[in-house]
Amino acid sequence: MEKRNSVFECQECGYASPKWLGRCPDCGGWNSLVEERRERGRPGGKRTARPARLGDISTEAIPRIDTRNPEFNRTLGGGIVPGSLILLGGEPGVGKSTLLLQIARSLEGMSVLYASGEESMQQIRLRADRLGEPPAGAGELYLLADSSLEGILAAVEEVKPGALVVDSVQTACSESLESAPGSMSQVRHVAVTLLNLAKRTHLPVFLIGHVTKDGAIAGPKALEHIVDVVLYFEGEGKRNHRIIRAVKNRFGAANEVGIFEMTSRGLLPAANPSGLFLPDRELSAGSSVVCALEGTRPLLVEIQALVVATQYSNARRVADGVNYNRISVLVAMLEKRLGVQMTGSDIYVSTAGGIEVNDPGADLGLFAAIFGSLRNRPIASRTVFVGELSLSGDVRPVPQAHLRVREAAAMGFSRVILPAGNLPLVDPVGGIELEPIDTVAELTELIFP
């Protein structure tokens, strides 16, 4: 006989308690525990899967589904893996629904069910019309305006699509739970149910997720553990480009990025990704160009730094697009290794185009930009910096240096300053002058003789 199971679950962090509490003992949130009721059957029910020997498992490569979008294919590791559960999160209005609607209309010979709990079918149709005609050979697109999980599953049984899009996981809800849509238990239950559907039927499922004010996916942290792929949309509404970053991918490289341009026809793959983050003029004092590795893609990015005398009792350090702690380390290295006093200076560092650069291989360019602004001298044009800095002031080798040099050559640069340890691993490239260095002291002599 089934029994009623009732727990009180925190809507902020997912903490569960057998009784109501005014304050969550885990996250400290007030009045955040809500009663969650669900049916509970006996353990050890009907078995749906059987074990198999490792040697009996087929090792043939699973064919991926081409999305006809090279940038989106890149973030997924080469295309959609059948039976995968993919979560796409981002700020409101950044283009999540638009992109997945484009993908749904582009899959060759494959029907797609687009289930939305936020828009009516007429609204989705209007948005689809703005995107223009679908490519030749695309399968049928079925629309469903329903937030009920049971309704979505019934539609899947009826239509039998080749892929499913749920917009969004926070609005979808199950009738078996009494909690409101978007609650911890609802989001977790919806995700687990759709995961089981994907694995059982080899149906690829896309989930659109809302984000909190801190930029994290709304709902329990377990949501990101449940899904196979987590994609984050980066970009501001005022810019015409968007970046999708794969922070988790069971079928490809993590931290891979896809770069898109927002047009009247929706989000299109960027024809020249590095060109979006490079200046169209001569570099001024405090600017440098680095070649950062985003996943497996080398990307040229302009770094801008501004060093000015402080007007406050404590000097300010502001970082936009780069790691704040890394800037603090580089400034400390500047003081220790070069004997430059920075305690009375405000330092502002940002990346052009709003892209996030987390690659340690950008250290050398960050250091050069800060030092150039301090000396108020521009760096020679067509120069690219590649290298990681240690606390001792040494320039350490970076991975994939040959790819970075090739990208610099492809973008018309003529000079690459790189770690001496990378020089034997880099094949000569026509038109590129390679200048190896071992310490930051050599760097300052090289760029400002």
mmCIF file of C-alpha atoms in Angstrom, residues 45-379:
data_model
loop_
_atom_site.group_PDB
_atom_site.id
_atom_site.type_symbol
_atom_site.label_atom_id
_atom_site.label_comp_id
_atom_site.label_asym_id
_atom_site.label_seq_id
_atom_site.Cartn_x
_atom_site.Cartn_y
_atom_site.Cartn_z
ATOM 1 C CA GLY A 45 9.538 -2.435 -6.921
ATOM 2 C CA LYS A 46 9.512 -3.838 -10.435
ATOM 3 C CA ARG A 47 12.956 -4.018 -11.989
ATOM 4 C CA THR A 48 13.267 -2.068 -15.248
ATOM 5 C CA ALA A 49 16.971 -2.634 -16.032
ATOM 6 C CA ARG A 50 19.296 -5.611 -15.861
ATOM 7 C CA PRO A 51 23.068 -5.700 -15.371
ATOM 8 C CA ALA A 52 25.349 -6.529 -18.273
ATOM 9 C CA ARG A 53 28.986 -7.555 -18.500
ATOM 10 C CA LEU A 54 31.403 -4.811 -19.487
ATOM 11 C CA GLY A 55 32.756 -6.875 -22.377
ATOM 12 C CA ASP A 56 29.272 -7.279 -23.848
ATOM 13 C CA ILE A 57 28.707 -3.531 -24.152
ATOM 14 C CA SER A 58 29.037 -2.248 -27.709
ATOM 15 C CA THR A 59 31.842 0.249 -28.218
ATOM 16 C CA GLU A 60 30.657 1.537 -31.577
ATOM 17 C CA ALA A 61 30.623 5.316 -31.782
ATOM 18 C CA ILE A 62 27.187 6.820 -31.237
ATOM 19 C CA PRO A 63 26.306 9.001 -34.240
ATOM 20 C CA ARG A 64 25.676 12.591 -33.256
ATOM 21 C CA ILE A 65 22.853 14.718 -34.599
ATOM 22 C CA ASP A 66 24.003 17.715 -36.637
ATOM 23 C CA THR A 67 22.265 20.932 -35.556
ATOM 24 C CA ARG A 68 23.369 22.747 -38.755
ATOM 25 C CA ASN A 69 24.911 25.351 -36.464
ATOM 26 C CA PRO A 70 28.710 24.925 -36.237
ATOM 27 C CA GLU A 71 29.074 27.036 -33.105
ATOM 28 C CA PHE A 72 26.339 25.143 -31.248
ATOM 29 C CA ASN A 73 27.819 21.841 -32.430
ATOM 30 C CA ARG A 74 31.159 22.945 -30.994
ATOM 31 C CA THR A 75 29.745 23.593 -27.517
ATOM 32 C CA LEU A 76 28.071 20.164 -27.519
ATOM 33 C CA GLY A 77 31.279 18.408 -28.527
ATOM 34 C CA GLY A 78 30.345 17.812 -32.164
ATOM 35 C CA GLY A 79 26.554 17.610 -32.175
ATOM 36 C CA ILE A 80 23.644 16.265 -30.145
ATOM 37 C CA VAL A 81 24.118 12.853 -28.534
ATOM 38 C CA PRO A 82 20.880 10.801 -28.689
ATOM 39 C CA GLY A 83 19.395 10.314 -25.231
ATOM 40 C CA SER A 84 21.200 13.295 -23.701
ATOM 41 C CA LEU A 85 19.624 15.814 -21.321
ATOM 42 C CA ILE A 86 20.895 19.327 -22.059
ATOM 43 C CA LEU A 87 20.325 22.360 -19.825
ATOM 44 C CA LEU A 88 20.647 25.872 -21.298
ATOM 45 C CA GLY A 89 20.623 28.736 -18.790
ATOM 46 C CA GLY A 90 21.004 32.489 -19.077
ATOM 47 C CA GLU A 91 19.675 35.916 -18.193
ATOM 48 C CA PRO A 92 16.165 36.928 -19.313
ATOM 49 C CA GLY A 93 16.127 38.145 -22.913
ATOM 50 C CA VAL A 94 19.599 36.873 -23.776
ATOM 51 C CA GLY A 95 18.242 34.568 -26.496
ATOM 52 C CA LYS A 96 17.744 31.105 -24.943
ATOM 53 C CA SER A 97 14.291 30.453 -26.407
ATOM 54 C CA THR A 98 15.236 32.016 -29.740
ATOM 55 C CA LEU A 99 18.295 29.816 -30.163
ATOM 56 C CA LEU A 100 16.531 26.574 -29.281
ATOM 57 C CA LEU A 101 13.626 27.489 -31.548
ATOM 58 C CA GLN A 102 16.143 27.935 -34.367
ATOM 59 C CA ILE A 103 17.768 24.594 -33.570
ATOM 60 C CA ALA A 104 14.362 22.879 -33.391
ATOM 61 C CA ARG A 105 13.501 24.170 -36.875
ATOM 62 C CA SER A 106 16.870 23.159 -38.349
ATOM 63 C CA LEU A 107 17.259 19.465 -37.509
ATOM 64 C CA GLU A 108 17.327 17.595 -40.795
ATOM 65 C CA GLY A 109 14.567 15.033 -41.253
ATOM 66 C CA MET A 110 13.703 15.044 -37.553
ATOM 67 C CA SER A 111 10.478 16.216 -35.933
ATOM 68 C CA VAL A 112 10.749 18.239 -32.719
ATOM 69 C CA LEU A 113 8.235 18.890 -29.943
ATOM 70 C CA TYR A 114 8.580 22.371 -28.407
ATOM 71 C CA ALA A 115 6.707 22.511 -25.081
ATOM 72 C CA SER A 116 6.393 25.960 -23.512
ATOM 73 C CA GLY A 117 4.869 26.940 -20.213
ATOM 74 C CA GLU A 118 5.682 30.623 -20.722
ATOM 75 C CA GLU A 119 4.290 31.448 -24.184
ATOM 76 C CA SER A 120 1.177 30.588 -26.145
ATOM 77 C CA MET A 121 1.456 28.735 -29.443
ATOM 78 C CA GLN A 122 0.535 31.932 -31.316
ATOM 79 C CA GLN A 123 3.379 33.824 -29.635
ATOM 80 C CA ILE A 124 5.863 31.102 -30.545
ATOM 81 C CA ARG A 125 4.601 31.140 -34.138
ATOM 82 C CA LEU A 126 5.135 34.906 -34.352
ATOM 83 C CA ARG A 127 8.692 34.502 -33.089
ATOM 84 C CA ALA A 128 9.327 31.704 -35.578
ATOM 85 C CA ASP A 129 8.051 33.864 -38.451
ATOM 86 C CA ARG A 130 10.567 36.579 -37.539
ATOM 87 C CA LEU A 131 13.372 34.042 -37.933
ATOM 88 C CA GLY A 132 12.536 33.421 -41.583
ATOM 89 C CA GLU A 133 12.064 30.157 -43.416
ATOM 90 C CA PRO A 134 13.595 26.968 -41.964
ATOM 91 C CA PRO A 135 16.431 25.324 -43.934
ATOM 92 C CA ALA A 136 15.625 22.760 -46.591
ATOM 93 C CA GLY A 137 15.014 19.248 -45.344
ATOM 94 C CA ALA A 138 14.032 20.271 -41.813
ATOM 95 C CA GLY A 139 11.482 18.085 -40.039
ATOM 96 C CA GLU A 140 8.145 19.115 -38.572
ATOM 97 C CA LEU A 141 8.014 21.337 -35.503
ATOM 98 C CA TYR A 142 5.164 20.644 -33.078
ATOM 99 C CA LEU A 143 4.180 23.248 -30.485
ATOM 100 C CA LEU A 144 2.622 22.570 -27.087
ATOM 101 C CA ALA A 145 1.529 25.304 -24.668
ATOM 102 C CA ASP A 146 1.402 23.251 -21.470
ATOM 103 C CA SER A 147 3.397 23.345 -18.253
ATOM 104 C CA SER A 148 2.100 19.985 -16.976
ATOM 105 C CA LEU A 149 4.748 17.276 -16.964
ATOM 106 C CA GLU A 150 2.084 14.648 -17.541
ATOM 107 C CA GLY A 151 0.765 16.623 -20.529
ATOM 108 C CA ILE A 152 4.259 16.865 -22.013
ATOM 109 C CA LEU A 153 4.832 13.123 -21.617
ATOM 110 C CA ALA A 154 1.458 12.380 -23.235
ATOM 111 C CA ALA A 155 2.355 14.640 -26.174
ATOM 112 C CA VAL A 156 5.668 12.806 -26.580
ATOM 113 C CA GLU A 157 3.797 9.491 -26.766
ATOM 114 C CA GLU A 158 1.405 10.941 -29.348
ATOM 115 C CA VAL A 159 3.853 12.795 -31.606
ATOM 116 C CA LYS A 160 6.912 10.557 -31.086
ATOM 117 C CA PRO A 161 9.357 13.380 -31.896
ATOM 118 C CA GLY A 162 13.049 13.041 -32.566
ATOM 119 C CA ALA A 163 13.861 15.723 -29.966
ATOM 120 C CA LEU A 164 12.090 17.549 -27.134
ATOM 121 C CA VAL A 165 12.465 21.149 -25.923
ATOM 122 C CA VAL A 166 10.977 22.181 -22.548
ATOM 123 C CA ASP A 167 10.717 25.935 -21.942
ATOM 124 C CA SER A 168 11.311 26.143 -19.052
ATOM 125 C CA VAL A 169 12.205 23.618 -16.363
ATOM 126 C CA GLN A 170 11.100 26.125 -13.690
ATOM 127 C CA THR A 171 7.556 26.436 -15.098
ATOM 128 C CA ALA A 172 7.036 22.715 -15.720
ATOM 129 C CA CYS A 173 5.314 20.925 -12.853
ATOM 130 C CA SER A 174 3.975 17.501 -11.973
ATOM 131 C CA GLU A 175 0.446 16.906 -10.714
ATOM 132 C CA SER A 176 1.785 14.246 -8.333
ATOM 133 C CA LEU A 177 3.418 16.949 -6.193
ATOM 134 C CA GLU A 178 1.472 19.598 -4.321
ATOM 135 C CA SER A 179 4.248 22.177 -4.338
ATOM 136 C CA ALA A 180 4.242 25.184 -6.660
ATOM 137 C CA PRO A 181 6.043 25.206 -10.032
ATOM 138 C CA GLY A 182 9.684 26.190 -9.678
ATOM 139 C CA SER A 183 10.033 24.736 -6.182
ATOM 140 C CA MET A 184 13.004 22.552 -5.336
ATOM 141 C CA SER A 185 11.032 19.311 -5.413
ATOM 142 C CA GLN A 186 9.206 20.177 -8.657
ATOM 143 C CA VAL A 187 12.371 21.108 -10.547
ATOM 144 C CA ARG A 188 14.164 17.992 -9.338
ATOM 145 C CA HIS A 189 11.201 15.708 -10.127
ATOM 146 C CA VAL A 190 10.750 17.168 -13.622
ATOM 147 C CA ALA A 191 14.461 16.827 -14.392
ATOM 148 C CA VAL A 192 14.690 13.218 -13.164
ATOM 149 C CA THR A 193 11.535 12.209 -15.063
ATOM 150 C CA LEU A 194 12.808 13.730 -18.309
ATOM 151 C CA LEU A 195 16.232 12.150 -17.735
ATOM 152 C CA ASN A 196 14.609 8.719 -17.462
ATOM 153 C CA LEU A 197 12.614 9.461 -20.623
ATOM 154 C CA ALA A 198 15.768 10.462 -22.512
ATOM 155 C CA LYS A 199 17.761 7.385 -21.461
ATOM 156 C CA ARG A 200 14.891 4.965 -22.057
ATOM 157 C CA THR A 201 13.899 6.214 -25.514
ATOM 158 C CA HIS A 202 17.217 7.776 -26.702
ATOM 159 C CA LEU A 203 15.301 11.043 -27.105
ATOM 160 C CA PRO A 204 17.497 14.162 -26.786
ATOM 161 C CA VAL A 205 15.850 16.613 -24.384
ATOM 162 C CA PHE A 206 16.643 20.329 -24.052
ATOM 163 C CA LEU A 207 15.736 22.198 -20.869
ATOM 164 C CA ILE A 208 15.709 25.992 -20.687
ATOM 165 C CA GLY A 209 16.622 27.214 -17.206
ATOM 166 C CA HIS A 210 16.221 30.538 -15.444
ATOM 167 C CA VAL A 211 19.115 32.006 -13.497
ATOM 168 C CA THR A 212 19.240 33.751 -10.138
ATOM 169 C CA LYS A 213 20.587 37.245 -9.531
ATOM 170 C CA ASP A 214 23.958 35.623 -8.813
ATOM 171 C CA GLY A 215 24.011 34.039 -12.273
ATOM 172 C CA ALA A 216 23.440 30.435 -11.100
ATOM 173 C CA ILE A 217 20.725 28.155 -12.476
ATOM 174 C CA ALA A 218 17.569 28.598 -10.377
ATOM 175 C CA GLY A 219 16.518 25.492 -8.472
ATOM 176 C CA PRO A 220 18.447 22.815 -6.597
ATOM 177 C CA LYS A 221 22.152 22.436 -7.298
ATOM 178 C CA ALA A 222 21.365 18.777 -7.983
ATOM 179 C CA LEU A 223 19.797 19.909 -11.272
ATOM 180 C CA GLU A 224 23.234 20.493 -12.779
ATOM 181 C CA HIS A 225 24.356 17.068 -11.537
ATOM 182 C CA ILE A 226 21.335 15.332 -13.083
ATOM 183 C CA VAL A 227 21.718 16.652 -16.631
ATOM 184 C CA ASP A 228 24.408 15.562 -19.090
ATOM 185 C CA VAL A 229 25.314 19.002 -20.447
ATOM 186 C CA VAL A 230 25.111 22.443 -18.828
ATOM 187 C CA LEU A 231 25.356 25.442 -21.157
ATOM 188 C CA TYR A 232 25.459 29.043 -19.932
ATOM 189 C CA PHE A 233 24.531 31.992 -22.109
ATOM 190 C CA GLU A 234 26.879 34.936 -21.652
ATOM 191 C CA GLY A 235 26.331 38.368 -23.126
ATOM 192 C CA GLU A 236 24.616 41.667 -22.551
ATOM 193 C CA GLY A 237 21.513 42.957 -24.250
ATOM 194 C CA LYS A 238 23.421 46.020 -25.498
ATOM 195 C CA ARG A 239 25.958 43.931 -27.438
ATOM 196 C CA ASN A 240 25.268 42.177 -30.708
ATOM 197 C CA HIS A 241 27.143 39.000 -29.825
ATOM 198 C CA ARG A 242 26.389 36.155 -27.437
ATOM 199 C CA ILE A 243 28.618 33.445 -25.990
ATOM 200 C CA ILE A 244 27.527 29.963 -24.947
ATOM 201 C CA ARG A 245 29.913 28.231 -22.559
ATOM 202 C CA ALA A 246 29.736 24.512 -21.752
ATOM 203 C CA VAL A 247 30.486 24.344 -18.027
ATOM 204 C CA LYS A 248 29.696 20.615 -17.959
ATOM 205 C CA ASN A 249 29.690 18.118 -20.818
ATOM 206 C CA ARG A 250 29.742 14.349 -20.441
ATOM 207 C CA PHE A 251 30.259 13.955 -24.181
ATOM 208 C CA GLY A 252 32.823 16.637 -24.977
ATOM 209 C CA ALA A 253 35.240 19.226 -23.650
ATOM 210 C CA ALA A 254 34.126 21.389 -20.753
ATOM 211 C CA ASN A 255 34.582 25.177 -21.010
ATOM 212 C CA GLU A 256 34.119 24.997 -24.780
ATOM 213 C CA VAL A 257 32.545 28.171 -26.147
ATOM 214 C CA GLY A 258 30.349 29.002 -29.096
ATOM 215 C CA ILE A 259 30.132 32.585 -30.321
ATOM 216 C CA PHE A 260 27.035 33.978 -32.011
ATOM 217 C CA GLU A 261 25.882 37.272 -33.464
ATOM 218 C CA MET A 262 22.368 38.560 -32.791
ATOM 219 C CA THR A 263 20.677 39.555 -36.047
ATOM 220 C CA SER A 264 17.142 40.134 -37.315
ATOM 221 C CA ARG A 265 17.157 36.449 -38.299
ATOM 222 C CA GLY A 266 18.056 35.290 -34.814
ATOM 223 C CA LEU A 267 21.373 34.055 -33.472
ATOM 224 C CA LEU A 268 23.841 33.200 -36.227
ATOM 225 C CA PRO A 269 27.333 31.688 -35.856
ATOM 226 C CA ALA A 270 30.027 34.368 -35.746
ATOM 227 C CA ALA A 271 32.020 34.353 -38.979
ATOM 228 C CA ASN A 272 35.146 35.761 -37.288
ATOM 229 C CA PRO A 273 35.009 35.161 -33.507
ATOM 230 C CA SER A 274 38.374 36.740 -32.648
ATOM 231 C CA GLY A 275 37.485 39.848 -34.651
ATOM 232 C CA LEU A 276 34.659 40.609 -32.207
ATOM 233 C CA PHE A 277 37.120 41.164 -29.352
ATOM 234 C CA LEU A 278 39.918 42.981 -31.163
ATOM 235 C CA PRO A 279 40.350 46.729 -31.679
ATOM 236 C CA ASP A 280 39.970 48.272 -35.124
ATOM 237 C CA ARG A 281 42.577 50.895 -34.320
ATOM 238 C CA GLU A 282 46.109 51.208 -32.967
ATOM 239 C CA LEU A 283 46.497 50.158 -29.333
ATOM 240 C CA SER A 284 46.754 52.968 -26.806
ATOM 241 C CA ALA A 285 48.686 52.953 -23.539
ATOM 242 C CA GLY A 286 47.285 50.273 -21.246
ATOM 243 C CA SER A 287 46.033 47.972 -24.017
ATOM 244 C CA SER A 288 47.366 44.590 -25.061
ATOM 245 C CA VAL A 289 46.168 41.571 -27.041
ATOM 246 C CA VAL A 290 46.257 38.074 -25.568
ATOM 247 C CA CYS A 291 45.483 34.702 -27.103
ATOM 248 C CA ALA A 292 43.378 32.845 -24.551
ATOM 249 C CA LEU A 293 42.296 29.239 -24.842
ATOM 250 C CA GLU A 294 38.541 28.823 -24.365
ATOM 251 C CA GLY A 295 37.972 25.086 -24.266
ATOM 252 C CA THR A 296 39.844 23.943 -27.371
ATOM 253 C CA ARG A 297 39.476 27.247 -29.237
ATOM 254 C CA PRO A 298 42.214 29.913 -29.277
ATOM 255 C CA LEU A 299 40.667 33.364 -29.099
ATOM 256 C CA LEU A 300 42.332 36.758 -29.449
ATOM 257 C CA VAL A 301 41.057 39.296 -26.920
ATOM 258 C CA GLU A 302 42.023 42.888 -26.193
ATOM 259 C CA ILE A 303 42.880 43.615 -22.551
ATOM 260 C CA GLN A 304 42.436 47.189 -21.335
ATOM 261 C CA ALA A 305 44.005 48.548 -18.148
ATOM 262 C CA LEU A 306 43.893 51.962 -16.508
ATOM 263 C CA VAL A 307 46.219 52.958 -13.662
ATOM 264 C CA VAL A 308 45.551 56.324 -11.992
ATOM 265 C CA ALA A 309 46.417 57.998 -8.701
ATOM 266 C CA THR A 310 43.820 57.123 -6.090
ATOM 267 C CA GLN A 311 41.499 59.686 -4.522
ATOM 268 C CA TYR A 312 40.560 57.353 -1.678
ATOM 269 C CA SER A 313 42.214 56.191 1.498
ATOM 270 C CA ASN A 314 42.335 52.660 0.078
ATOM 271 C CA ALA A 315 43.290 52.108 -3.549
ATOM 272 C CA ARG A 316 40.628 50.470 -5.721
ATOM 273 C CA ARG A 317 41.026 47.336 -7.816
ATOM 274 C CA VAL A 318 38.251 46.765 -10.379
ATOM 275 C CA ALA A 319 38.174 43.770 -12.737
ATOM 276 C CA ASP A 320 35.605 43.188 -15.478
ATOM 277 C CA GLY A 321 35.946 40.039 -17.570
ATOM 278 C CA VAL A 322 39.057 38.835 -15.732
ATOM 279 C CA ASN A 323 39.603 37.263 -12.327
ATOM 280 C CA TYR A 324 39.887 39.875 -9.577
ATOM 281 C CA ASN A 325 42.233 37.747 -7.465
ATOM 282 C CA ARG A 326 44.522 37.256 -10.440
ATOM 283 C CA ILE A 327 44.834 41.028 -10.849
ATOM 284 C CA SER A 328 45.800 41.329 -7.178
ATOM 285 C CA VAL A 329 48.516 38.699 -7.650
ATOM 286 C CA LEU A 330 49.922 40.426 -10.743
ATOM 287 C CA VAL A 331 50.003 43.801 -8.977
ATOM 288 C CA ALA A 332 51.839 42.249 -6.022
ATOM 289 C CA MET A 333 54.308 40.701 -8.475
ATOM 290 C CA LEU A 334 54.803 44.096 -10.124
ATOM 291 C CA GLU A 335 55.719 45.620 -6.769
ATOM 292 C CA LYS A 336 57.965 42.762 -5.633
ATOM 293 C CA ARG A 337 59.812 41.875 -8.840
ATOM 294 C CA LEU A 338 60.109 45.309 -10.451
ATOM 295 C CA GLY A 339 60.130 47.500 -7.337
ATOM 296 C CA VAL A 340 57.155 49.605 -8.464
ATOM 297 C CA GLN A 341 54.909 51.057 -5.749
ATOM 298 C CA MET A 342 51.214 50.531 -6.557
ATOM 299 C CA THR A 343 49.628 51.198 -3.153
ATOM 300 C CA GLY A 344 48.630 54.727 -4.176
ATOM 301 C CA SER A 345 47.117 53.782 -7.530
ATOM 302 C CA ASP A 346 43.634 52.703 -8.577
ATOM 303 C CA ILE A 347 43.710 49.896 -11.149
ATOM 304 C CA TYR A 348 40.879 49.121 -13.559
ATOM 305 C CA VAL A 349 41.108 46.126 -15.897
ATOM 306 C CA SER A 350 38.537 44.911 -18.434
ATOM 307 C CA THR A 351 38.220 42.834 -21.584
ATOM 308 C CA ALA A 352 36.906 44.193 -24.871
ATOM 309 C CA GLY A 353 33.545 42.816 -25.929
ATOM 310 C CA GLY A 354 32.562 41.674 -22.447
ATOM 311 C CA ILE A 355 34.015 38.165 -22.777
ATOM 312 C CA GLU A 356 35.167 36.326 -19.644
ATOM 313 C CA VAL A 357 38.844 35.315 -19.803
ATOM 314 C CA ASN A 358 39.850 32.697 -17.225
ATOM 315 C CA ASP A 359 42.854 31.210 -19.001
ATOM 316 C CA PRO A 360 46.125 31.543 -16.991
ATOM 317 C CA GLY A 361 47.839 31.933 -20.358
ATOM 318 C CA ALA A 362 46.530 35.515 -20.428
ATOM 319 C CA ASP A 363 48.719 36.539 -17.455
ATOM 320 C CA LEU A 364 51.478 37.963 -19.620
ATOM 321 C CA GLY A 365 49.096 40.240 -21.524
ATOM 322 C CA LEU A 366 47.386 41.393 -18.322
ATOM 323 C CA PHE A 367 50.751 42.247 -16.806
ATOM 324 C CA ALA A 368 51.837 44.124 -19.950
ATOM 325 C CA ALA A 369 48.607 46.146 -20.067
ATOM 326 C CA ILE A 370 48.893 47.227 -16.420
ATOM 327 C CA PHE A 371 52.573 48.104 -16.788
ATOM 328 C CA GLY A 372 51.915 49.974 -20.042
ATOM 329 C CA SER A 373 49.221 52.108 -18.417
ATOM 330 C CA LEU A 374 51.502 52.808 -15.461
ATOM 331 C CA ARG A 375 54.276 54.004 -17.797
ATOM 332 C CA ASN A 376 51.734 55.647 -20.147
ATOM 333 C CA ARG A 377 53.401 54.052 -23.160
ATOM 334 C CA PRO A 378 51.612 52.045 -25.865
ATOM 335 C CA ILE A 379 52.738 48.569 -26.821
#
